[in-house]
Structures are given as structure tokens and as C-alpha cells.
Coordinates of N, CA and C in Angstrom, one line a residue:
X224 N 132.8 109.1 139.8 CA 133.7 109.7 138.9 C 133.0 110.9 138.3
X225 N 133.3 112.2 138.4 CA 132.8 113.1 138.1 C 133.5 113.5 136.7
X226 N 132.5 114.7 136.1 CA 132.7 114.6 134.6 C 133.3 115.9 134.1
X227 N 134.7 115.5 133.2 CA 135.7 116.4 133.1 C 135.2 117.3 132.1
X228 N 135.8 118.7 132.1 CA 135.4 119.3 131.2 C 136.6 120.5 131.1
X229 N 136.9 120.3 129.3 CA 138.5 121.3 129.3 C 137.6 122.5 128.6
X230 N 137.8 123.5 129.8 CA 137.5 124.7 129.1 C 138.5 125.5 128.5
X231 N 138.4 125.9 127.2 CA 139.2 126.4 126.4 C 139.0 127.5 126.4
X232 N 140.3 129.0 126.6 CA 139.8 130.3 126.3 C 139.1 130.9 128.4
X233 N 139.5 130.2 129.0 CA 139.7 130.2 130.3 C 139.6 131.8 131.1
X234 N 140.7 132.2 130.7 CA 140.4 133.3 131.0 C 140.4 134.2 130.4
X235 N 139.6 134.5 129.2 CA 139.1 135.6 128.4 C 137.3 135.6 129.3
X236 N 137.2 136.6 128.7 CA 136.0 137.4 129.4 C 134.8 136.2 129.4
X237 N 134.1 135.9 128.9 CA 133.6 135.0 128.6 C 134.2 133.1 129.8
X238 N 135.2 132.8 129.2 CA 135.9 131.6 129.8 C 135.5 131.8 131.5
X239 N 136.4 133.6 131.8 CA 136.4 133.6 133.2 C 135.1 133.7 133.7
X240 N 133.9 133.8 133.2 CA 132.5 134.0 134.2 C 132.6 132.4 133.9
X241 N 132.8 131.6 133.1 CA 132.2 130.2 133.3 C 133.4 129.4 134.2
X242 N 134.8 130.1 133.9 CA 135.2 129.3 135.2 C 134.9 129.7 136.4
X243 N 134.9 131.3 136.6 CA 134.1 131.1 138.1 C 133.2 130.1 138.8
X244 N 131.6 130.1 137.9 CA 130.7 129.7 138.0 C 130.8 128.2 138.1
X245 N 132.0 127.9 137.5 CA 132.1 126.2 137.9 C 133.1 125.7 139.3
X246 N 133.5 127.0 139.4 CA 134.2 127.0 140.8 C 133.6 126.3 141.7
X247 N 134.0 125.0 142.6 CA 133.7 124.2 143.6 C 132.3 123.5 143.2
X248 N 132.0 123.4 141.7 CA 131.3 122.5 141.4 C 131.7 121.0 141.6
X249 N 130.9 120.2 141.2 CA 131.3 118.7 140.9 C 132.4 118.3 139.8
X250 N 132.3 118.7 138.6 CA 133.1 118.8 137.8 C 134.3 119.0 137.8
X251 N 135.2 118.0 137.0 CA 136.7 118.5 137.1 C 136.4 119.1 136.0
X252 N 137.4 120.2 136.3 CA 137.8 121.5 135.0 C 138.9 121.9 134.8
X253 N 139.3 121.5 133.5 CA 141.1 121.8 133.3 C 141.0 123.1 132.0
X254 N 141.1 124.0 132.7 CA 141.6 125.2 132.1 C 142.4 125.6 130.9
X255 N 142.1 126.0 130.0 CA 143.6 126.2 129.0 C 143.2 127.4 128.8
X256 N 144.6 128.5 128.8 CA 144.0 129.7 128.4 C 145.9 130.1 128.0
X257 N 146.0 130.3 126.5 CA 147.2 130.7 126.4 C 147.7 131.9 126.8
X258 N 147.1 132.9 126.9 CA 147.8 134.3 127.5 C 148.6 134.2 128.9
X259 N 149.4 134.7 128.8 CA 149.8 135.2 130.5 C 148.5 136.1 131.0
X260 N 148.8 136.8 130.9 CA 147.6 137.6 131.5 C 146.8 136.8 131.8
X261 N 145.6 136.2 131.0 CA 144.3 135.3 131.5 C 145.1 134.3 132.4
X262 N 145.9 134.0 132.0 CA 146.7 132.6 133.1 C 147.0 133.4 134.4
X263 N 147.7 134.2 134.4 CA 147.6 135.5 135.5 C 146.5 135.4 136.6
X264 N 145.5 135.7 135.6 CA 144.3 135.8 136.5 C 143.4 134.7 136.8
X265 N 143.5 133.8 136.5 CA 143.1 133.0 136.7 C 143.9 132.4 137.7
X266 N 144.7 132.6 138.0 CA 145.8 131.9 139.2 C 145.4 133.0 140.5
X267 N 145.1 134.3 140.2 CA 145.3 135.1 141.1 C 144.0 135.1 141.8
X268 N 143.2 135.4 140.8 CA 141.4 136.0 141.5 C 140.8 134.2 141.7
X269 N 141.4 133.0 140.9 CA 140.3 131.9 141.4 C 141.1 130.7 141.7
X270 N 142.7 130.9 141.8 CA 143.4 129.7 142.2 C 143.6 128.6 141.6
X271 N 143.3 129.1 140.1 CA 143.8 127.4 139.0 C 145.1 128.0 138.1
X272 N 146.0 126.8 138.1 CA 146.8 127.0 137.3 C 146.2 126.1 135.7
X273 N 146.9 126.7 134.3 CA 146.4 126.1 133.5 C 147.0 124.4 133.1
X274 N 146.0 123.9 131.8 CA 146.6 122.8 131.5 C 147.0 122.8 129.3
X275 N 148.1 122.3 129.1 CA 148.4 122.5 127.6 C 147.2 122.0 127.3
X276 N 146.6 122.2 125.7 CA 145.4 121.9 125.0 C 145.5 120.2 125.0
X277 N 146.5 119.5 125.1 CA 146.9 118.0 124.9 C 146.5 117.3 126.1
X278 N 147.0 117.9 127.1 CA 146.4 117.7 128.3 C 145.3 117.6 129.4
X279 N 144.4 119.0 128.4 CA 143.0 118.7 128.5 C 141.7 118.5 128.1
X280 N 142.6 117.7 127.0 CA 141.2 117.0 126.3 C 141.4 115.1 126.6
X281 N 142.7 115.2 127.0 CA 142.9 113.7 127.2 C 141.9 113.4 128.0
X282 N 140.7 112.5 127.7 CA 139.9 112.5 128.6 C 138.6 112.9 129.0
X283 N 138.5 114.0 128.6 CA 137.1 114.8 128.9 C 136.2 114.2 128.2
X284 N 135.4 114.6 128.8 CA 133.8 114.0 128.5 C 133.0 115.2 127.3
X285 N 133.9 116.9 128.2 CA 133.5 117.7 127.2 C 134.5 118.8 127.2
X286 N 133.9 119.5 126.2 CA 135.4 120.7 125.5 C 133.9 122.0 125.3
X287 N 134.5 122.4 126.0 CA 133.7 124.6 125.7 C 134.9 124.9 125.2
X288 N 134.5 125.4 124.4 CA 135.1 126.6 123.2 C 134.8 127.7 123.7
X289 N 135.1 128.7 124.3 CA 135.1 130.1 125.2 C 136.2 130.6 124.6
X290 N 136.4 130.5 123.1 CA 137.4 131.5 122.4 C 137.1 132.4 121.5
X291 N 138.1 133.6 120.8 CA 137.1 134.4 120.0 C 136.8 133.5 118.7
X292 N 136.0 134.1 118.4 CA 135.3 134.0 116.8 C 136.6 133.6 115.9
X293 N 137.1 134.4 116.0 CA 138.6 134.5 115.1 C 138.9 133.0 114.5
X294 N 139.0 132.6 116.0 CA 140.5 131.1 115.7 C 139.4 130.0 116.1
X295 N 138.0 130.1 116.7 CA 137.7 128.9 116.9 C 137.6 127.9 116.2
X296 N 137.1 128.2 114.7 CA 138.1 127.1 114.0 C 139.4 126.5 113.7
X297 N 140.3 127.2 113.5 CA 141.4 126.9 114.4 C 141.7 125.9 115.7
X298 N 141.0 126.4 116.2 CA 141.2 125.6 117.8 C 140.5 124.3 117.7
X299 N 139.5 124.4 117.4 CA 138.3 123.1 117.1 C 139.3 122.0 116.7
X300 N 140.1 122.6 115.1 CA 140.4 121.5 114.2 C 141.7 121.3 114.7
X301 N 142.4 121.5 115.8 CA 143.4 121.4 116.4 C 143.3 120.0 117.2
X302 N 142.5 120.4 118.0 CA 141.7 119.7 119.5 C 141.0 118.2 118.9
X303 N 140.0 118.6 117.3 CA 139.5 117.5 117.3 C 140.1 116.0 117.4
X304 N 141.2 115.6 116.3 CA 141.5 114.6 116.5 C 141.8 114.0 117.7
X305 N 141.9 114.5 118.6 CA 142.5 114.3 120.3 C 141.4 113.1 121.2
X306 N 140.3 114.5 120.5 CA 139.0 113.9 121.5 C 138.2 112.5 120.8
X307 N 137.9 111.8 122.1 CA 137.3 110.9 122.4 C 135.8 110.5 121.5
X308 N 135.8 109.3 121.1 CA 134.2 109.5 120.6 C 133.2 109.6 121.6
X309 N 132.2 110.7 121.4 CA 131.0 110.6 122.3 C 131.4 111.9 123.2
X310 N 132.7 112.8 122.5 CA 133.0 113.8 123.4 C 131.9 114.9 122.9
X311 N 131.5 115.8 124.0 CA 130.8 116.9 123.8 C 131.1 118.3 123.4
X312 N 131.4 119.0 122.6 CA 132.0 119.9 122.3 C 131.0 121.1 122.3
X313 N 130.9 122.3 122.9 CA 130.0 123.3 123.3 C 130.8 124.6 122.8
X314 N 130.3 125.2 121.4 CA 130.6 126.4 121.3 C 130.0 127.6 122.1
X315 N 130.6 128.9 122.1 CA 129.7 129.7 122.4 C 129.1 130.4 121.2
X316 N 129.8 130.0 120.0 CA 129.8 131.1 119.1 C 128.5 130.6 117.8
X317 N 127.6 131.0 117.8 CA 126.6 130.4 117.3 C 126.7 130.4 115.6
X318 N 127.5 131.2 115.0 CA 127.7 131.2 113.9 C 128.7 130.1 113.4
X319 N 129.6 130.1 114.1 CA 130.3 128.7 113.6 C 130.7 127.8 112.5
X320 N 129.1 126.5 113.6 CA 128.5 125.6 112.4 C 128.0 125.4 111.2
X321 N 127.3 127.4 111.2 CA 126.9 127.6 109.7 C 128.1 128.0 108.7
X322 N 128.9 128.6 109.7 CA 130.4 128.7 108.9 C 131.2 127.7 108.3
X323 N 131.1 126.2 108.7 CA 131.5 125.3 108.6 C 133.0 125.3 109.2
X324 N 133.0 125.8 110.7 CA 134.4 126.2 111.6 C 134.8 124.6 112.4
X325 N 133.6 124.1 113.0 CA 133.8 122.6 113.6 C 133.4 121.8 112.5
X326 N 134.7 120.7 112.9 CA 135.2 119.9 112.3 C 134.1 118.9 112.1
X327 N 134.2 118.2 111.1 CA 133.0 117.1 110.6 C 133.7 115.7 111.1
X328 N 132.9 115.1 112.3 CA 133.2 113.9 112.8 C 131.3 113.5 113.5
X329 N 131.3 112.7 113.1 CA 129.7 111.7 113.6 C 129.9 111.5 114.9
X330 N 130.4 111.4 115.2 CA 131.0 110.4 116.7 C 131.6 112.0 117.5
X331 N 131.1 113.1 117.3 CA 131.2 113.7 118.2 C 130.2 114.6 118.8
X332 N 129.8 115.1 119.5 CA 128.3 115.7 119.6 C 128.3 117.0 120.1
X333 N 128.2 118.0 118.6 CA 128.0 119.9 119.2 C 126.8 120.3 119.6
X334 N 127.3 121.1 120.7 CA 126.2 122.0 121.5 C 126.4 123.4 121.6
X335 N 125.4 124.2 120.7 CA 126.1 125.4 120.3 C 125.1 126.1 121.2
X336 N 125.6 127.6 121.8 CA 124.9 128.2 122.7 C 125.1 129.5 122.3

């Protein structure tokens, strides 16, 4: 069983180097990227169609946040109650946590980069 991971923010600049890069890895990777455009391209240049935010956290082991600064809290506090305990949540945005943007849960484990 290989280990799922919903990348959020898919195809914005950022999302799309890390979906490439996970291209024909081990890992399942379910994509969410609300734009047309990034959905666009992401269908065009690497062949994935996306998945609703509901649908790709059911499950995962882990959640990248590859969104802007803007809304990641937003998105975080959207997503959290969804995820799983023991889910991994990986921002890119290093300020964040000191912002107090992810949500306060014990039972979930950030990895900020």
C-alpha cells in the first residue's frame, strides 16, 4: 500500500514543480487545484485530472499546502476537520505557524518547509 498524499494548490507554481517531481513516483497523489488554468495544465503538460478538497484528504496519510500565503489558513481550517489523526500536514509557507494560520489539533503532525 503506498502512501497517499493530497497535494493542495497543484498547479500553481510551486504545487506544479512538486507534482511533476512526484510524477511516476510510488506515491498516490490526488491533486486539487481550483483554477481552470492550473487544472488545464496540469491535465495538459503531466496527464492528471484533479480531485474536490473532500476527496483528497479522505484518506491520506499527508496534505502539502502548495497555496498562497493568502488563504492557507483558510484552506488548512477547511481541510482540518476531514483529516485523519496522525495525518501529516506540510506547509510551504514558513510563517504560518507563527501566524497562528494551522489549526490547533494534537493528533495531527506539521512539517513546515
Amino acid at each position: 500500500m503506498s502512501t497517499v498524499i493530497a497535494l493542495f494548490g497543484a498547479g500553481g507554481k510551486m504545487g506544479f514543480r512538486l507534482s511533476s517531481n512526484l510524477k511516476g513516483s510510488e506515491f498516490q497523489v490526488r491533486h486539487v487545484e481550483p483554477s481552470a488554468a492550473g487544472q488545464q495544465r496540469l491535465k495538459a503538460e503531466l496527464g492528471f485530472d484533479c480531485f474536490s478538497p473532500e476527496e483528497a484528504v479522505k484518506g491520506a496519510d499527508v496534505v502539502v499546502l502548495a497555496v498562497p500565503d493568502t488563504i492557507i489558513g483558510k484552506v488548512a481550517a477547511g481541510i482540518a476537520p476531514s483529516l485523519a489523526s496522525g495525518t501529516m500536514v506540510i506547509t510551504l509557507d514558513a510563517a504560518a505557524p507563527f501566524a497562528g494560520h494551522l489549526p490547533k489539533r494534537d493528533d495531527l503532525v506539521y512539517f513546515v518547509t
